[in-house]
PDB file of C-alpha atoms in Angstrom:
ATOM      1  CA  MET A   1      -0.010   0.064   0.029  1.00 83.00           C
ATOM      2  CA  LYS A   2       2.834   2.304   0.756  1.00 85.00           C
ATOM      3  CA  ARG A   3       4.398   1.659  -2.691  1.00 90.00           C
ATOM      4  CA  LEU A   4       1.244   2.771  -4.394  1.00 90.00           C
ATOM      5  CA  LEU A   5       1.028   5.970  -2.290  1.00 90.00           C
ATOM      6  CA  TRP A   6       4.545   6.853  -3.231  1.00 92.00           C
ATOM      7  CA  LEU A   7       3.920   5.811  -6.710  1.00 92.00           C
ATOM      8  CA  GLY A   8       0.974   8.286  -6.945  1.00 92.00           C
ATOM      9  CA  VAL A   9       2.986  10.975  -5.419  1.00 92.00           C
ATOM     10  CA  GLY A  10       5.956  10.478  -7.912  1.00 93.00           C
ATOM     11  CA  LEU A  11       3.571  10.452 -10.863  1.00 93.00           C
ATOM     12  CA  ALA A  12       1.897  13.737  -9.577  1.00 94.00           C
ATOM     13  CA  VAL A  13       5.235  15.454  -9.054  1.00 94.00           C
ATOM     14  CA  GLY A  14       6.622  14.157 -12.368  1.00 94.00           C
ATOM     15  CA  ALA A  15       3.404  15.485 -14.277  1.00 95.00           C
ATOM     16  CA  LEU A  16       3.785  18.894 -12.509  1.00 94.00           C
ATOM     17  CA  VAL A  17       7.411  19.032 -13.573  1.00 94.00           C
ATOM     18  CA  VAL A  18       6.664  18.051 -17.083  1.00 94.00           C
ATOM     19  CA  ARG A  19       3.966  20.684 -17.301  1.00 94.00           C
ATOM     20  CA  LYS A  20       6.123  23.479 -15.892  1.00 94.00           C
ATOM     21  CA  LEU A  21       9.131  22.498 -18.319  1.00 93.00           C
ATOM     22  CA  THR A  22       6.768  22.367 -21.219  1.00 92.00           C
ATOM     23  CA  GLN A  23       5.400  25.892 -20.339  1.00 90.00           C
ATOM     24  CA  LYS A  24       9.013  27.232 -19.921  1.00 90.00           C
ATOM     25  CA  ALA A  25      10.081  25.681 -23.102  1.00 88.00           C
ATOM     26  CA  ASN A  26       7.181  27.256 -25.168  1.00 86.00           C
ATOM     27  CA  GLU A  27       8.313  30.629 -23.877  1.00 83.00           C
ATOM     28  CA  PHE A  28      11.383  30.285 -25.966  1.00 87.00           C
ATOM     29  CA  THR A  29       9.690  29.350 -29.288  1.00 88.00           C
ATOM     30  CA  PRO A  30       9.212  32.094 -31.797  1.00 88.00           C
ATOM     31  CA  SER A  31       5.432  32.391 -30.988  1.00 86.00           C
ATOM     32  CA  GLY A  32       6.209  32.660 -27.282  1.00 84.00           C
ATOM     33  CA  ILE A  33       8.765  35.209 -27.783  1.00 86.00           C
ATOM     34  CA  ALA A  34       6.455  37.200 -29.888  1.00 85.00           C
ATOM     35  CA  GLY A  35       3.904  36.915 -27.264  1.00 84.00           C
ATOM     36  CA  SER A  36       6.211  38.113 -24.649  1.00 85.00           C
ATOM     37  CA  VAL A  37       7.330  41.119 -26.825  1.00 84.00           C
ATOM     38  CA  SER A  38       3.653  42.128 -27.644  1.00 85.00           C
ATOM     39  CA  GLN A  39       2.812  41.959 -23.771  1.00 84.00           C
ATOM     40  CA  SER A  40       5.826  44.153 -22.943  1.00 85.00           C
ATOM     41  CA  ALA A  41       4.973  46.692 -25.816  1.00 85.00           C
ATOM     42  CA  GLY A  42       1.386  46.654 -24.624  1.00 85.00           C
ATOM     43  CA  GLY A  43       2.392  47.511 -21.140  1.00 87.00           C
ATOM     44  CA  LEU A  44       4.865  50.226 -22.175  1.00 89.00           C
ATOM     45  CA  VAL A  45       2.117  51.801 -24.386  1.00 90.00           C
ATOM     46  CA  GLU A  46      -0.258  51.765 -21.485  1.00 91.00           C
ATOM     47  CA  SER A  47       2.188  53.308 -19.156  1.00 92.00           C
ATOM     48  CA  VAL A  48       2.858  56.015 -21.637  1.00 93.00           C
ATOM     49  CA  ARG A  49      -0.748  56.566 -22.418  1.00 94.00           C
ATOM     50  CA  ALA A  50      -1.410  56.991 -18.570  1.00 95.00           C
ATOM     51  CA  PHE A  51       1.563  59.415 -18.192  1.00 96.00           C
ATOM     52  CA  VAL A  52       0.198  61.580 -20.925  1.00 96.00           C
ATOM     53  CA  GLU A  53      -3.251  61.671 -19.531  1.00 96.00           C
ATOM     54  CA  ASP A  54      -1.847  62.577 -15.980  1.00 96.00           C
ATOM     55  CA  VAL A  55       0.234  65.507 -17.823  1.00 96.00           C
ATOM     56  CA  ARG A  56      -2.902  66.706 -19.655  1.00 96.00           C
ATOM     57  CA  VAL A  57      -5.070  66.667 -16.333  1.00 96.00           C
ATOM     58  CA  ASN A  58      -2.439  68.592 -14.357  1.00 95.00           C
ATOM     59  CA  MET A  59      -1.808  70.933 -17.197  1.00 95.00           C
ATOM     60  CA  ALA A  60      -5.416  71.832 -17.569  1.00 95.00           C
ATOM     61  CA  GLU A  61      -5.617  72.366 -13.771  1.00 94.00           C
ATOM     62  CA  ARG A  62      -2.643  74.708 -13.750  1.00 89.00           C
ATOM     63  CA  GLU A  63      -4.010  76.471 -16.753  1.00 92.00           C
ATOM     64  CA  GLU A  64      -7.368  77.029 -14.979  1.00 92.00           C
ATOM     65  CA  GLN A  65      -5.323  78.438 -11.876  1.00 87.00           C
ATOM     66  CA  ILE A  66      -3.538  80.899 -14.111  1.00 85.00           C
ATOM     67  CA  HIS A  67      -6.715  81.986 -15.879  1.00 89.00           C
ATOM     68  CA  GLU A  68      -8.405  82.534 -12.512  1.00 88.00           C
ATOM     69  CA  ALA A  69      -5.585  84.700 -11.171  1.00 84.00           C
ATOM     70  CA  PHE A  70      -5.629  86.719 -14.315  1.00 85.00           C
ATOM     71  CA  ALA A  71      -9.373  87.204 -14.305  1.00 88.00           C
ATOM     72  CA  ASN A  72      -9.184  88.433 -10.730  1.00 85.00           C
ATOM     73  CA  GLY A  73      -6.313  90.685 -11.380  1.00 82.00           C
ATOM     74  CA  VAL A  74      -4.027  89.025  -9.058  1.00 78.00           C
ATOM     75  CA  ALA A  75      -0.253  88.705  -9.778  1.00 72.00           C
ATOM     76  CA  PHE A  76       0.199  84.927 -10.212  1.00 67.00           C
ATOM     77  CA  ASP A  77       2.796  83.402  -7.918  1.00 68.00           C
ATOM     78  CA  ASP A  78       5.137  81.642 -10.282  1.00 69.00           C
ATOM     79  CA  GLN A  79       6.548  78.584  -8.308  1.00 73.00           C
ATOM     80  CA  PHE A  80       8.951  77.683 -10.882  1.00 71.00           C
ATOM     81  CA  GLU A  81      10.681  81.101 -11.613  1.00 70.00           C
ATOM     82  CA  ASP A  82      13.963  80.309  -9.884  1.00 71.00           C
ATOM     83  CA  LEU A  83      14.206  76.971 -11.893  1.00 72.00           C
ATOM     84  CA  ARG A  84      14.019  78.558 -15.279  1.00 67.00           C
ATOM     85  CA  GLY A  85      17.153  80.606 -14.884  1.00 63.00           C
ATOM     86  CA  ASP A  86      15.455  83.898 -16.071  1.00 58.00           C
ATOM     87  CA  ASP A  87      17.966  85.863 -13.862  1.00 58.00           C
ATOM     88  CA  LEU A  88      21.052  84.545 -15.829  1.00 57.00           C
ATOM     89  CA  GLU A  89      22.787  87.235 -17.869  1.00 61.00           C
ATOM     90  CA  VAL A  90      23.712  86.140 -21.411  1.00 54.00           C
ATOM     91  CA  GLN A  91      25.796  88.016 -23.669  1.00 56.00           C
ATOM     92  CA  PHE A  92      25.026  87.584 -27.313  1.00 56.00           C
ATOM     93  CA  ASP A  93      28.171  89.256 -28.546  1.00 58.00           C
ATOM     94  CA  GLU A  94      30.255  86.200 -28.542  1.00 56.00           C
ATOM     95  CA  PRO A  95      29.616  82.593 -28.963  1.00 57.00           C
ATOM     96  CA  ILE A  96      29.316  80.534 -25.797  1.00 58.00           C
ATOM     97  CA  ASN A  97      32.497  78.820 -26.256  1.00 60.00           C
ATOM     98  CA  GLY A  98      34.344  82.085 -26.650  1.00 57.00           C
ATOM     99  CA  PRO A  99      35.692  83.855 -29.757  1.00 57.00           C
ATOM    100  CA  HIS A 100      36.686  81.749 -32.587  1.00 54.00           C
ATOM    101  CA  GLN A 101      39.069  82.726 -35.362  1.00 59.00           C
ATOM    102  CA  ARG A 102      38.033  81.790 -38.945  1.00 57.00           C
ATOM    103  CA  GLN A 103      40.686  79.633 -40.444  1.00 55.00           C
ATOM    104  CA  ARG A 104      41.368  79.641 -44.155  1.00 54.00           C
ATOM    105  CA  PRO A 105      42.697  76.614 -45.909  1.00 56.00           C
ATOM    106  CA  ASN A 106      46.301  77.043 -47.197  1.00 54.00           C
TER     107      ASN A 106
END
């Protein structure tokens, strides 16, 4: 009786192992790879779509705040003024890398 029990346990474990190995082997076939790539691409597209939607919602909210402040005649507090670098003094007389001498071919 013990032998039959262990035989049944062995058959069950063997069947599970064969099933898992078959599934893993199918992942490396061309159709399995194509399915994996399409799932990854679909996830990426969905992530980008969600990001764009969040940006649009927040942009509309910020625009509404700006319009409301303008309609009320209030000077709108620009939270990002210091990040833009508006206070930098740029001289447009010379190139950024410094003066360059034109060289003529000999």
